[in-house]
PDB file of C-alpha atoms in Angstrom:
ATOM      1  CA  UNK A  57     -32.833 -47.463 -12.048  1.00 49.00           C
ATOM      2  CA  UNK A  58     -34.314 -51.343 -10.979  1.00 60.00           C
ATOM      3  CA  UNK A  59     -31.636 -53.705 -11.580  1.00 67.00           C
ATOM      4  CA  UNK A  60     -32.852 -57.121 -13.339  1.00 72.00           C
ATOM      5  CA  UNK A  61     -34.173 -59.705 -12.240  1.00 82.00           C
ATOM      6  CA  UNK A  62     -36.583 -58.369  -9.763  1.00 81.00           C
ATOM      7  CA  UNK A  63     -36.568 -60.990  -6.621  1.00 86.00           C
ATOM      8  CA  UNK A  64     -39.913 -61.572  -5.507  1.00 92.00           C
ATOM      9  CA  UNK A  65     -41.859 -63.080  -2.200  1.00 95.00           C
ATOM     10  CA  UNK A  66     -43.775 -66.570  -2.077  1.00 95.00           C
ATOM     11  CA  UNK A  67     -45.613 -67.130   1.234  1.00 96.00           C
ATOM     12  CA  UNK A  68     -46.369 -71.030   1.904  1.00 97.00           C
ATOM     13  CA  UNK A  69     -49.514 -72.253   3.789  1.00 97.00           C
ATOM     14  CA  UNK A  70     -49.653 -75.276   5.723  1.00 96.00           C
ATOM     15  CA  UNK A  71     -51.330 -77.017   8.900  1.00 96.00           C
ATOM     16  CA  UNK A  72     -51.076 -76.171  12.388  1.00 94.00           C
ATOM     17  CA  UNK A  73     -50.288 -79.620  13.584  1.00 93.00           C
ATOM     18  CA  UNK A  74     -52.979 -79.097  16.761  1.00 94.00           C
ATOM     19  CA  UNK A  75     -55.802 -77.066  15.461  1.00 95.00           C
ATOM     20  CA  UNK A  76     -55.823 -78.354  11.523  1.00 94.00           C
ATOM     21  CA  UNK A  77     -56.252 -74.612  10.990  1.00 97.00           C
ATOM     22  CA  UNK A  78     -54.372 -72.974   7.652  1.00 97.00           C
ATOM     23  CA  UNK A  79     -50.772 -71.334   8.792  1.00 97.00           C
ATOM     24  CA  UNK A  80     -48.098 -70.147   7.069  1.00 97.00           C
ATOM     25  CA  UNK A  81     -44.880 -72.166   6.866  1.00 96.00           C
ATOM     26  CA  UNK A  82     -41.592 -70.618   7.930  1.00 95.00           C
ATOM     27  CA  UNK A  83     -39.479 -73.016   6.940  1.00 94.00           C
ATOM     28  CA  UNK A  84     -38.406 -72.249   3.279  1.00 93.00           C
ATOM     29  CA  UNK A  85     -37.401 -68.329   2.626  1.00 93.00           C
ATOM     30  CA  UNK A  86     -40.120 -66.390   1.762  1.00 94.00           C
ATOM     31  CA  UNK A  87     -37.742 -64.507  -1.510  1.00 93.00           C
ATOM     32  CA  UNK A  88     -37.258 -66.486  -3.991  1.00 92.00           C
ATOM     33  CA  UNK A  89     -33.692 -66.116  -5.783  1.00 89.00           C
ATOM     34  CA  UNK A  90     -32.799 -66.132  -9.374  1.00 90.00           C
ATOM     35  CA  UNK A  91     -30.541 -67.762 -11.556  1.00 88.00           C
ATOM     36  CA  UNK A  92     -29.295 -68.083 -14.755  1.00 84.00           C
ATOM     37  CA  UNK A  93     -31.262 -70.269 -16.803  1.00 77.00           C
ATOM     38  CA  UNK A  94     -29.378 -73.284 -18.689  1.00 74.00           C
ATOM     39  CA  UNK A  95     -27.852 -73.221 -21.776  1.00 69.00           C
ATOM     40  CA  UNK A  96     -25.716 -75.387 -23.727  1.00 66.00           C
ATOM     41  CA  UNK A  97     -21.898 -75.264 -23.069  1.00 70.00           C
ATOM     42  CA  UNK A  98     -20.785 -72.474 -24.620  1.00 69.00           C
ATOM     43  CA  UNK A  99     -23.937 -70.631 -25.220  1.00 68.00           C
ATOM     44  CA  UNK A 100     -24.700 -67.185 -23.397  1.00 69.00           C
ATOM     45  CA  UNK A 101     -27.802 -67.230 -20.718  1.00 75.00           C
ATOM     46  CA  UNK A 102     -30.417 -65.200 -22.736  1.00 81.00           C
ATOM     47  CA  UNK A 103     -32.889 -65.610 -19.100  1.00 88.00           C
ATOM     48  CA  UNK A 104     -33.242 -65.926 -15.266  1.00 91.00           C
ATOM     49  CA  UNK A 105     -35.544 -68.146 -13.800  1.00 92.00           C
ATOM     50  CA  UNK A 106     -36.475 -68.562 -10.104  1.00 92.00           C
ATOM     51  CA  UNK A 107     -38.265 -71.975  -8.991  1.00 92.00           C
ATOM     52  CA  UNK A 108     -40.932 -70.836  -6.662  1.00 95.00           C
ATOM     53  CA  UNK A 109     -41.691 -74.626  -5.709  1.00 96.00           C
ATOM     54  CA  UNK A 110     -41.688 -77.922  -6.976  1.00 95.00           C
ATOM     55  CA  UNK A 111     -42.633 -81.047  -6.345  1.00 95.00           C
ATOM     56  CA  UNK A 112     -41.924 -84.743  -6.918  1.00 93.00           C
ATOM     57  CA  UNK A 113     -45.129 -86.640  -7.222  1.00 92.00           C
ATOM     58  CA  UNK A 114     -48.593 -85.963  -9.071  1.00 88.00           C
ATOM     59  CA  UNK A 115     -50.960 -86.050  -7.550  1.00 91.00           C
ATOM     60  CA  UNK A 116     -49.041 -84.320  -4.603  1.00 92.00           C
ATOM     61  CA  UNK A 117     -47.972 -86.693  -1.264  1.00 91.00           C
ATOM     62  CA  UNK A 118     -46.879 -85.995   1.995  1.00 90.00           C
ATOM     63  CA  UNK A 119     -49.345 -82.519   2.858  1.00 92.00           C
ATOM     64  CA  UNK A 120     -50.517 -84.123   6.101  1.00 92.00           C
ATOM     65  CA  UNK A 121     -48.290 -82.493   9.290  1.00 91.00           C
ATOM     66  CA  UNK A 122     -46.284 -84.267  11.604  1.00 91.00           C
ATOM     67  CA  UNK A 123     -48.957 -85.445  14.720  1.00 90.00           C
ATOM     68  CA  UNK A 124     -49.336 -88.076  16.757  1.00 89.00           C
ATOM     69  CA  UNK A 125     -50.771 -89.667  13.879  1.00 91.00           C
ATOM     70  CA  UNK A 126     -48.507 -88.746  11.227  1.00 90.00           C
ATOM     71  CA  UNK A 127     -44.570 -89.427  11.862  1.00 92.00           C
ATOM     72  CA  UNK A 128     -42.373 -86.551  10.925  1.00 92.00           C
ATOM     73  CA  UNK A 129     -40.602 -89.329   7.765  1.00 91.00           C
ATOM     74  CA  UNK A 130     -44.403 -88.776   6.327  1.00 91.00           C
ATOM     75  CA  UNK A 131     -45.323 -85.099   7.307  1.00 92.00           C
ATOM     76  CA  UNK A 132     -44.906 -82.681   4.913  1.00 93.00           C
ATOM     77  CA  UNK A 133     -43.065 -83.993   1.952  1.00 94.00           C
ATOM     78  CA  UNK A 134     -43.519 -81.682  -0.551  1.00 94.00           C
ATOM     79  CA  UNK A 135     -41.789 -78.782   1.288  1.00 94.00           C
ATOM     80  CA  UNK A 136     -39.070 -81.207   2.523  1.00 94.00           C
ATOM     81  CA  UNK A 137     -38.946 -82.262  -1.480  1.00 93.00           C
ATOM     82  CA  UNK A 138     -38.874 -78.957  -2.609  1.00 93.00           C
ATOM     83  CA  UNK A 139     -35.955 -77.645  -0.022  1.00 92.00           C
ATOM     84  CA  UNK A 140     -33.947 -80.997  -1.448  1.00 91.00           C
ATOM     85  CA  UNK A 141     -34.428 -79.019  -5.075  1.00 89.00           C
ATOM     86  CA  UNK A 142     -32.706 -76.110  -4.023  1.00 88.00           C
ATOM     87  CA  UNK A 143     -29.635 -78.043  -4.073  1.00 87.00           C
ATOM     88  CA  UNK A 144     -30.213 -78.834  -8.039  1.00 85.00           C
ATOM     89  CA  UNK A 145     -31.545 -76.317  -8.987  1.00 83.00           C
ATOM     90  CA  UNK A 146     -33.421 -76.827 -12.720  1.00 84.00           C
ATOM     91  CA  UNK A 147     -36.159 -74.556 -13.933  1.00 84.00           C
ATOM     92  CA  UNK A 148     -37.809 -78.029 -15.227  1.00 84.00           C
ATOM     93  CA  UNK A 149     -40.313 -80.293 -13.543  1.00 86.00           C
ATOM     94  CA  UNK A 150     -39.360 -83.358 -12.462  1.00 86.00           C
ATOM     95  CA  UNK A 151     -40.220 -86.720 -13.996  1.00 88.00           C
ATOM     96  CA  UNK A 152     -43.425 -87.228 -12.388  1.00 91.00           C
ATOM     97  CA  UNK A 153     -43.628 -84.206 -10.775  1.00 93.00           C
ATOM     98  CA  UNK A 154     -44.222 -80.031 -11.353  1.00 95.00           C
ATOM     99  CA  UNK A 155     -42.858 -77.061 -11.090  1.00 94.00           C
ATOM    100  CA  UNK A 156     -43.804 -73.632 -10.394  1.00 96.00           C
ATOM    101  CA  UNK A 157     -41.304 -71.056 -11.791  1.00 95.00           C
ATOM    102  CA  UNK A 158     -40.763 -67.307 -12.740  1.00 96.00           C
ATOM    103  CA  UNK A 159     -39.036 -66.625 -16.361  1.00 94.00           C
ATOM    104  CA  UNK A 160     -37.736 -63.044 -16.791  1.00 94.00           C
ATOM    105  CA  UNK A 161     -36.223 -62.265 -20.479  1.00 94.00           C
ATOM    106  CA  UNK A 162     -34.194 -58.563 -20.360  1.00 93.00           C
ATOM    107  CA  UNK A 163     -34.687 -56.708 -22.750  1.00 94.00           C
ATOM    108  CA  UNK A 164     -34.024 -57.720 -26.463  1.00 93.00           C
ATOM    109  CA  UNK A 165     -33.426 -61.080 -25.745  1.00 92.00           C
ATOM    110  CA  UNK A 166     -35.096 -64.368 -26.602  1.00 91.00           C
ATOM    111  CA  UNK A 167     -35.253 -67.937 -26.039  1.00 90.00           C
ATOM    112  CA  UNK A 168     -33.643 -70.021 -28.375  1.00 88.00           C
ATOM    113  CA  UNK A 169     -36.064 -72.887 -29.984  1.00 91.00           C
ATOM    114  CA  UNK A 170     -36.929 -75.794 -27.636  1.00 91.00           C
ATOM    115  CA  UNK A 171     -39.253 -78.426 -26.579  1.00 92.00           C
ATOM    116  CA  UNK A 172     -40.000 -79.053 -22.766  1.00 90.00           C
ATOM    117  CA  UNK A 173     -41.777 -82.820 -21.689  1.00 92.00           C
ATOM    118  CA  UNK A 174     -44.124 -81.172 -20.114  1.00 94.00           C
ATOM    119  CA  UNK A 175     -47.882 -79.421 -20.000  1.00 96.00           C
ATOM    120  CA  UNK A 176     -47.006 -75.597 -19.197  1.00 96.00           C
ATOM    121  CA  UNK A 177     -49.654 -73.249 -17.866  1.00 98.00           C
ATOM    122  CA  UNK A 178     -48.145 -69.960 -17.980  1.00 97.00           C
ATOM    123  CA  UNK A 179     -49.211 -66.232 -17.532  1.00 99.00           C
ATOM    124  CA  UNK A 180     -47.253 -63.467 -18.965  1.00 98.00           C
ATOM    125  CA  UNK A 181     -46.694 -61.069 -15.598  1.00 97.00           C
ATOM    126  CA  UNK A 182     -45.008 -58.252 -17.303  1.00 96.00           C
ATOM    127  CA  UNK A 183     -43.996 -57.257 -20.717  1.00 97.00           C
ATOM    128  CA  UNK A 184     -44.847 -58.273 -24.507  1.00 98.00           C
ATOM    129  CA  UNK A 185     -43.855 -61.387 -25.997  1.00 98.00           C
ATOM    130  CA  UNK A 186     -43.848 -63.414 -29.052  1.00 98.00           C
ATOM    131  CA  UNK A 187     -44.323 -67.029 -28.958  1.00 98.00           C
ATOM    132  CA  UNK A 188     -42.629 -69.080 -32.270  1.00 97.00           C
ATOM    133  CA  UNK A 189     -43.733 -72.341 -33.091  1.00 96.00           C
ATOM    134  CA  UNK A 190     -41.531 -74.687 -35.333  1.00 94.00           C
ATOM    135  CA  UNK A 191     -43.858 -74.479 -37.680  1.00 96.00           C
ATOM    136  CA  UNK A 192     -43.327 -70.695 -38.203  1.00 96.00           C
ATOM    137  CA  UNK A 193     -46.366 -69.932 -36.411  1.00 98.00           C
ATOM    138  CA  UNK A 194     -46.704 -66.899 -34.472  1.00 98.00           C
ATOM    139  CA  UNK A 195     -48.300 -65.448 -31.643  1.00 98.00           C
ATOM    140  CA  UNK A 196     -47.943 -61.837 -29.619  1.00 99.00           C
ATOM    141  CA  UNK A 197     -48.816 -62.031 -25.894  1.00 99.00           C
ATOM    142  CA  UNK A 198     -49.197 -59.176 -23.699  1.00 98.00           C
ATOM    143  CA  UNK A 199     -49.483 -59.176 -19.787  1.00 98.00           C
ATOM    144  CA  UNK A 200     -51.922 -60.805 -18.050  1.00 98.00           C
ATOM    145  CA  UNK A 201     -52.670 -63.214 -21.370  1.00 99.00           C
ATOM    146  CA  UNK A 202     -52.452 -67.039 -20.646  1.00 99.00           C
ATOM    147  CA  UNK A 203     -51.104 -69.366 -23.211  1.00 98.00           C
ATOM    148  CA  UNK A 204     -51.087 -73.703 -22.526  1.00 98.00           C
ATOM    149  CA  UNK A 205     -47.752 -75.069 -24.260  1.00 96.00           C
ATOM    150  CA  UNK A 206     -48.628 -79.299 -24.951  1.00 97.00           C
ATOM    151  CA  UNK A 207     -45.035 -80.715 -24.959  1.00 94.00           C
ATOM    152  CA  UNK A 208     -44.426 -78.375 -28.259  1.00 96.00           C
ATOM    153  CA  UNK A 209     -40.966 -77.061 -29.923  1.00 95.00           C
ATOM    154  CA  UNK A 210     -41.672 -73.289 -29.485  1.00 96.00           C
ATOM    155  CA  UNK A 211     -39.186 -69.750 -28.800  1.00 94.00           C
ATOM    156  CA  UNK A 212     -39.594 -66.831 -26.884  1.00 94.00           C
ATOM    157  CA  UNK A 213     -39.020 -62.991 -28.408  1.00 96.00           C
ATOM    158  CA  UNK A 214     -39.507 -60.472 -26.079  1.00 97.00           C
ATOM    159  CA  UNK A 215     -40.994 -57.365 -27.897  1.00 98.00           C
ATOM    160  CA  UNK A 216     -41.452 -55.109 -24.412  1.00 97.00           C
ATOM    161  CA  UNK A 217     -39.868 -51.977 -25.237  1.00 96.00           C
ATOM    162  CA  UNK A 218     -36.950 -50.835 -23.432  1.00 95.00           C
ATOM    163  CA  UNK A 219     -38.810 -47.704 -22.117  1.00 93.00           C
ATOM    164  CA  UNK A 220     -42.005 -49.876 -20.036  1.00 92.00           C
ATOM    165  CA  UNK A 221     -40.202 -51.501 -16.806  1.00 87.00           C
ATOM    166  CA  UNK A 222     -36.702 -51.975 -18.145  1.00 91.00           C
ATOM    167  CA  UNK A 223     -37.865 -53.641 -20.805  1.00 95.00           C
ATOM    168  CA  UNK A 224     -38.216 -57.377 -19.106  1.00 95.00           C
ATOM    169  CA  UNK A 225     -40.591 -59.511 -19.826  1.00 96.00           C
ATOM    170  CA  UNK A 226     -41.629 -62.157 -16.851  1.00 96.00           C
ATOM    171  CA  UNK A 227     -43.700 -65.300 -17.438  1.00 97.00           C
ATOM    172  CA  UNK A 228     -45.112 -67.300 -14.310  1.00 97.00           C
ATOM    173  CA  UNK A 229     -45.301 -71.051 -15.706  1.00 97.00           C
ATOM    174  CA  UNK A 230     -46.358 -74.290 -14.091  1.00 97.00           C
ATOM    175  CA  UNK A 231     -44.768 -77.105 -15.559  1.00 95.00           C
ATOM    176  CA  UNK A 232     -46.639 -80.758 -15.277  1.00 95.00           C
ATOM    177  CA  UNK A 233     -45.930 -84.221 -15.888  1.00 94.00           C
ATOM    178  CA  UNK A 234     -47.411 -85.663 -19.461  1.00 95.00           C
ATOM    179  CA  UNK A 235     -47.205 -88.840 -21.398  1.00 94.00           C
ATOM    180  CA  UNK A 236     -44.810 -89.431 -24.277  1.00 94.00           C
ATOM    181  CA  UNK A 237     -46.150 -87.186 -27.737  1.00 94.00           C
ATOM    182  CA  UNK A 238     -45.780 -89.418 -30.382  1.00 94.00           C
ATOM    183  CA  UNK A 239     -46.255 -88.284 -33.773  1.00 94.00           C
ATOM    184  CA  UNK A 240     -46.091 -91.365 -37.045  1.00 94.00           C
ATOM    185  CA  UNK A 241     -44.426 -93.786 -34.581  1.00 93.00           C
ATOM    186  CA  UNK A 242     -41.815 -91.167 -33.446  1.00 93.00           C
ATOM    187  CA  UNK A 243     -41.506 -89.802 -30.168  1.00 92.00           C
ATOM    188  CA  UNK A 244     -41.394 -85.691 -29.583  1.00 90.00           C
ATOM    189  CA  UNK A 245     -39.589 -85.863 -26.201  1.00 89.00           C
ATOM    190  CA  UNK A 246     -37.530 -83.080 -24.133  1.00 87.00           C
ATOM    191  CA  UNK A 247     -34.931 -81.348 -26.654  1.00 86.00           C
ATOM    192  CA  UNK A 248     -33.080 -78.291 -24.956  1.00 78.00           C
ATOM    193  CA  UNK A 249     -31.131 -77.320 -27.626  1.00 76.00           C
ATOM    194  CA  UNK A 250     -33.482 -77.282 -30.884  1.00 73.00           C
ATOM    195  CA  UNK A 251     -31.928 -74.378 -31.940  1.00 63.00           C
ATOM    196  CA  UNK A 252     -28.617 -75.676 -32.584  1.00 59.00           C
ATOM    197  CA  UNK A 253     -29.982 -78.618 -34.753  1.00 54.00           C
TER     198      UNK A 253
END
């Protein structure tokens, strides 16, 4: 029987530094670990996340390799940025920058109501979900359906049964930078821990 969660490989591309020609970069690990994703103090982790990369500016900097040109402060920032985030880990995208990360839900569980600052793109990999709005609203995803989350208060369910892989559900998001939602004058921003209002 698989143990949960699955580790799983991410190749990066870069420049050769000569040629300009596409090559792969060897100097992040190409498995990509879990970990528990936050919670409030006190609260059980109901998830695992893994943060495939991330970066810290939008539109991306720092892509150009170090050449004669370029010194090695300005070459390739955005894998230097993301290796920094491996220190900190958080499943979130930064301020003004995004995130690419792996949600997997075992079986059962779900993800308390919350509201993320950010525009999510996410695909669900594996499993059956149900995506709650805080309006009651309702949604079933299955794999390979895509869903765009706007800076919204929202929960996860996962419905996979027990008997199709384990019963995990995985979601691949990518988490971007938005403006402040304001709704009547008042401001929707990041709120972790809806659920326990």
């Amino acid at each position: 029987m698989t143990s949960y969660p699955v580790s799983f490989s991410r190749v990066v591309t870069t420049h050769d530094s000569k040629t300009g020609k596409a090559v792969f970069d060897h100097s992040v690990d190409d498995i990509v670990p879990f970990a528990g994703f936050p919670v409030p103090t006190g609260k059980p982790t109901t998830s695992d996340y893994a943060l495939a990369y991330v970066t810290t500016t939008f539109p991306v900097q720092g892509l150009s390799p170090h050449t004669s040109l370029i010194p090695e402060s300005h070459a390739n920032l955005d894998i230097k940025q993301y290796k920094s985030s491996l220190r900190n880990l958080s499943p979130l995208n930064p301020e003004n920058g995004t995130a690419c990360t792996v949600v997997e839900v075992p079986y059962g569980n779900e993800i308390a109501m919350h509201r993320t600052a950010s525009l999510d793109y996410g695909v669900i990999v594996d499993g059956i979900t149900e995506l709650v709005l805080d309006s009651g609203e309702r949604k079933t995803l299955k794999k390979g359906d895509v869903f765009i989350q706007r800076g919204t208060a929202h929960s996860w369910r996962n419905l996979t049964r027990e008997d199709d892989n384990g019963g995990v559900l995985r979601i691949f998001f990518v988490f971007q930078p938005i403006e402040k939602i304001m709704v009547e004058g008042k401001e929707l921003g990041q709120d972790l821990t809806l659920a326990l209002h």
